[in-house]
Amino acid sequence: MSLQLLIANKNYSSWSVRPWLVLTHFGIPFETTLAALFQDDHAPALIRSWSGAGKVPVLRDGDLTVWESLAIIEYLADRHPEHAIWPEDMAGRARARAVSAEMHAGFQNLRGEMPMNARRRYDSFSWSDACAADIARVQQLWTECLSRSGGPFLFGPFCAADAMFAPVISRLHTYGVALDPLPASYAAAVWEVPAVKQWLADAAAEPGMLARYEFD
């Protein structure tokens, strides 16, 4: 039986895409179930039938259910040791987990002011000083990792940490945030990853728009 991944709208659900990218990039077979939040009245009930947390994403592997993006990625790394989902060296894994955990728990101002909307571009969007501080911290993290690894991704090859930050790159692109040269080169490299390209194409093709995430 293949893995089953429950996600929400690819265009709007930043957490859904993270384990989806890991599964897709590393060629791990899985099937996707979509809960179209704010479009399908049955979506909340569908999500709760998978997990009492009532949130996406959720992974099913037979009788096992794993929820929360970072926990799903850790499970995939344990289940598929043949793939370098985390860096192969212990120090690299520790740093990759640290930056991923910071992404998982932090940057609330960036998330709140710049909601995920992969298919939109804003040329004159403004943000608060608190959001600017989050953006500065993201760039600092990326610069530290890239300076140590040499790139093109945070820890050399594409790994879970890059999947964790891919939706942030999308947000920064959507809202017209100018990046420093090294972070900009990193963002461009992530944009060219085939799994990321597929996700962006899928997001662009999704029907419907959610007014709460459209600033027009």
Short mmCIF file of C-alpha atoms in Angstrom, two decimals:
data_model
loop_
_atom_site.label_atom_id
_atom_site.label_comp_id
_atom_site.label_asym_id
_atom_site.label_seq_id
_atom_site.Cartn_x
_atom_site.Cartn_y
_atom_site.Cartn_z
CA MET A 1 0.00 0.00 0.00
CA SER A 2 1.38 3.40 -0.97
CA LEU A 3 1.53 6.35 1.35
CA GLN A 4 -1.52 8.62 1.51
CA LEU A 5 -1.07 12.38 1.95
CA LEU A 6 -3.95 14.69 2.81
CA ILE A 7 -3.33 18.29 1.77
CA ALA A 8 -5.26 21.51 1.23
CA ASN A 9 -5.16 23.90 -1.73
CA LYS A 10 -1.65 23.98 -3.21
CA ASN A 11 -1.97 27.66 -4.03
CA TYR A 12 -2.79 28.69 -0.47
CA SER A 13 -1.66 25.96 1.95
CA SER A 14 2.01 26.49 2.77
CA TRP A 15 2.18 23.64 5.26
CA SER A 16 0.72 21.10 2.84
CA VAL A 17 3.40 21.61 0.26
CA ARG A 18 6.38 20.85 2.51
CA PRO A 19 5.98 17.06 2.85
CA TRP A 20 4.56 16.95 -0.68
CA LEU A 21 7.84 18.39 -1.97
CA VAL A 22 9.90 15.85 -0.01
CA LEU A 23 7.85 12.95 -1.31
CA THR A 24 7.91 14.23 -4.89
CA HIS A 25 11.56 15.29 -5.01
CA PHE A 26 12.84 11.99 -3.64
CA GLY A 27 10.53 9.89 -5.80
CA ILE A 28 8.69 8.24 -2.91
CA PRO A 29 5.39 6.79 -4.18
CA PHE A 30 2.30 8.37 -2.62
CA GLU A 31 -1.28 9.28 -3.34
CA THR A 32 -2.79 12.69 -2.65
CA THR A 33 -6.19 13.51 -1.21
CA LEU A 34 -7.28 17.16 -1.46
CA ALA A 35 -9.37 18.96 1.13
CA ALA A 36 -10.37 22.19 -0.58
CA LEU A 37 -10.52 24.53 2.41
CA PHE A 38 -13.01 27.41 2.30
CA GLN A 39 -14.37 25.99 -0.99
CA ASP A 40 -15.79 22.61 0.00
CA ASP A 41 -18.11 22.52 3.01
CA HIS A 42 -17.11 18.92 3.63
CA ALA A 43 -13.38 19.70 3.88
CA PRO A 44 -13.24 20.23 7.68
CA ALA A 45 -15.02 16.92 8.30
CA LEU A 46 -12.69 15.17 5.86
CA ILE A 47 -9.64 16.53 7.66
CA ARG A 48 -10.97 15.50 11.08
CA SER A 49 -11.64 12.02 9.76
CA TRP A 50 -7.89 11.78 9.13
CA SER A 51 -6.67 13.56 12.28
CA GLY A 52 -8.27 14.93 15.42
CA ALA A 53 -6.00 17.96 15.13
CA GLY A 54 -8.21 19.13 12.28
CA LYS A 55 -5.30 20.47 10.25
CA VAL A 56 -3.37 19.53 7.13
CA PRO A 57 -1.15 17.91 6.09
CA VAL A 58 -1.73 14.38 7.35
CA LEU A 59 0.14 11.25 6.25
CA ARG A 60 -1.26 7.74 6.38
CA ASP A 61 0.95 4.69 6.11
CA GLY A 62 -1.34 1.71 6.55
CA ASP A 63 -2.72 1.91 10.10
CA LEU A 64 -0.28 4.66 11.09
CA THR A 65 -1.30 8.32 10.96
CA VAL A 66 1.26 11.13 11.22
CA TRP A 67 0.28 14.80 11.29
CA GLU A 68 2.26 18.06 11.32
CA SER A 69 4.65 18.79 8.44
CA LEU A 70 7.90 18.42 10.34
CA ALA A 71 6.82 15.17 12.00
CA ILE A 72 5.80 13.78 8.60
CA ILE A 73 9.19 14.68 7.14
CA GLU A 74 10.99 13.04 10.06
CA TYR A 75 8.92 9.91 9.56
CA LEU A 76 9.74 9.85 5.85
CA ALA A 77 13.45 10.16 6.68
CA ASP A 78 13.19 7.18 9.04
CA ARG A 79 11.14 5.16 6.57
CA HIS A 80 13.44 5.89 3.63
CA PRO A 81 17.04 5.97 4.87
CA GLU A 82 18.16 5.38 1.29
CA HIS A 83 17.30 9.02 0.57
CA ALA A 84 19.27 11.95 1.99
CA ILE A 85 16.14 13.73 3.20
CA TRP A 86 18.32 15.31 5.89
CA PRO A 87 22.07 15.97 5.42
CA GLU A 88 24.19 12.86 5.76
CA ASP A 89 26.63 14.23 8.36
CA MET A 90 25.49 14.61 11.96
CA ALA A 91 26.42 18.29 12.30
CA GLY A 92 24.62 19.10 9.07
CA ARG A 93 21.51 17.24 10.21
CA ALA A 94 21.53 19.14 13.50
CA ARG A 95 21.75 22.50 11.76
CA ALA A 96 19.14 21.54 9.17
CA ARG A 97 16.73 20.45 11.88
CA ALA A 98 17.38 23.64 13.84
CA VAL A 99 16.60 25.97 10.93
CA SER A 100 13.57 23.84 10.00
CA ALA A 101 12.26 23.97 13.57
CA GLU A 102 12.72 27.74 13.60
CA MET A 103 10.71 27.91 10.39
CA HIS A 104 8.05 25.64 11.86
CA ALA A 105 7.64 27.69 15.05
CA GLY A 106 8.53 31.24 14.02
CA PHE A 107 8.09 34.06 11.53
CA GLN A 108 4.50 34.73 12.57
CA ASN A 109 4.57 38.31 11.28
CA LEU A 110 5.73 37.25 7.83
CA ARG A 111 3.08 34.52 7.72
CA GLY A 112 0.31 36.80 8.93
CA GLU A 113 1.03 39.73 6.63
CA MET A 114 2.04 37.70 3.58
CA PRO A 115 -0.35 34.77 3.26
CA MET A 116 0.49 32.07 0.77
CA ASN A 117 -0.73 32.79 -2.75
CA ALA A 118 1.65 31.16 -5.19
CA ARG A 119 0.05 32.40 -8.40
CA ARG A 120 -0.12 36.11 -7.54
CA ARG A 121 2.45 38.92 -7.86
CA TYR A 122 2.19 42.30 -6.11
CA ASP A 123 4.43 45.17 -7.18
CA SER A 124 3.70 47.68 -4.41
CA PHE A 125 2.86 45.66 -1.32
CA SER A 126 3.89 47.17 2.04
CA TRP A 127 4.71 45.38 5.28
CA SER A 128 5.40 46.23 8.90
CA ASP A 129 8.74 46.60 10.67
CA ALA A 130 8.00 43.34 12.49
CA CYS A 131 7.54 41.55 9.17
CA ALA A 132 10.75 43.16 7.88
CA ALA A 133 12.57 41.73 10.90
CA ASP A 134 11.29 38.27 10.00
CA ILE A 135 12.48 38.72 6.42
CA ALA A 136 15.90 39.82 7.66
CA ARG A 137 16.16 36.75 9.90
CA VAL A 138 15.21 34.44 7.01
CA GLN A 139 17.96 35.97 4.88
CA GLN A 140 20.44 35.68 7.74
CA LEU A 141 19.66 31.97 8.15
CA TRP A 142 20.00 31.32 4.45
CA THR A 143 23.26 33.26 4.20
CA GLU A 144 24.79 31.38 7.13
CA CYS A 145 23.80 27.99 5.71
CA LEU A 146 24.85 28.77 2.13
CA SER A 147 28.19 30.25 3.21
CA ARG A 148 28.93 27.05 5.10
CA SER A 149 27.67 24.58 2.48
CA GLY A 150 28.65 26.37 -0.72
CA GLY A 151 25.09 25.90 -2.05
CA PRO A 152 23.25 25.74 -4.29
CA PHE A 153 20.84 24.73 -1.52
CA LEU A 154 21.05 25.32 2.21
CA PHE A 155 23.06 22.17 2.92
CA GLY A 156 24.41 21.40 -0.55
CA PRO A 157 21.89 19.05 -2.20
CA PHE A 158 18.17 19.77 -1.88
CA CYS A 159 16.89 18.41 1.43
CA ALA A 160 14.06 18.74 3.95
CA ALA A 161 15.26 22.16 5.11
CA ASP A 162 14.81 23.52 1.59
CA ALA A 163 11.32 22.04 1.44
CA MET A 164 10.52 23.78 4.72
CA PHE A 165 11.54 27.16 3.28
CA ALA A 166 10.14 26.74 -0.25
CA PRO A 167 6.76 28.31 0.64
CA VAL A 168 8.61 31.25 2.21
CA ILE A 169 10.39 31.79 -1.10
CA SER A 170 6.98 31.77 -2.77
CA ARG A 171 5.65 34.37 -0.32
CA LEU A 172 8.64 36.66 -0.80
CA HIS A 173 8.22 36.35 -4.56
CA THR A 174 4.47 37.00 -4.40
CA TYR A 175 4.84 40.20 -2.37
CA GLY A 176 7.80 41.60 -4.28
CA VAL A 177 10.45 41.38 -1.56
CA ALA A 178 13.92 42.26 -2.87
CA LEU A 179 16.52 39.84 -1.54
CA ASP A 180 20.25 40.20 -0.98
CA PRO A 181 22.40 38.56 -3.70
CA LEU A 182 23.16 35.25 -1.96
CA PRO A 183 19.60 34.63 -0.73
CA ALA A 184 18.31 35.67 -4.17
CA SER A 185 20.53 33.08 -5.88
CA TYR A 186 19.28 30.46 -3.44
CA ALA A 187 15.65 31.36 -4.09
CA ALA A 188 16.26 31.11 -7.83
CA ALA A 189 17.84 27.66 -7.41
CA VAL A 190 14.85 26.39 -5.42
CA TRP A 191 12.51 27.76 -8.08
CA GLU A 192 14.21 25.48 -10.64
CA VAL A 193 13.77 22.24 -8.66
CA PRO A 194 11.43 20.03 -10.74
CA ALA A 195 9.20 19.20 -7.75
CA VAL A 196 8.83 22.92 -7.00
CA LYS A 197 8.00 23.64 -10.63
CA GLN A 198 5.35 20.94 -10.55
CA TRP A 199 3.84 22.34 -7.35
CA LEU A 200 3.73 25.86 -8.86
CA ALA A 201 2.09 24.55 -12.03
CA ASP A 202 -0.49 22.64 -10.00
CA ALA A 203 -1.18 25.74 -7.88
CA ALA A 204 -1.67 27.87 -10.98
CA ALA A 205 -4.14 25.35 -12.40
CA GLU A 206 -6.28 25.04 -9.28
CA PRO A 207 -9.84 26.31 -9.75
CA GLY A 208 -11.33 29.03 -7.63
CA MET A 209 -9.98 31.92 -5.61
CA LEU A 210 -10.15 32.59 -1.88
CA ALA A 211 -11.03 36.24 -1.31
CA ARG A 212 -9.44 36.22 2.14
CA TYR A 213 -6.02 35.71 0.53
CA GLU A 214 -6.46 38.11 -2.41
CA PHE A 215 -5.49 41.77 -1.87
CA ASP A 216 -7.20 43.57 -4.73
#
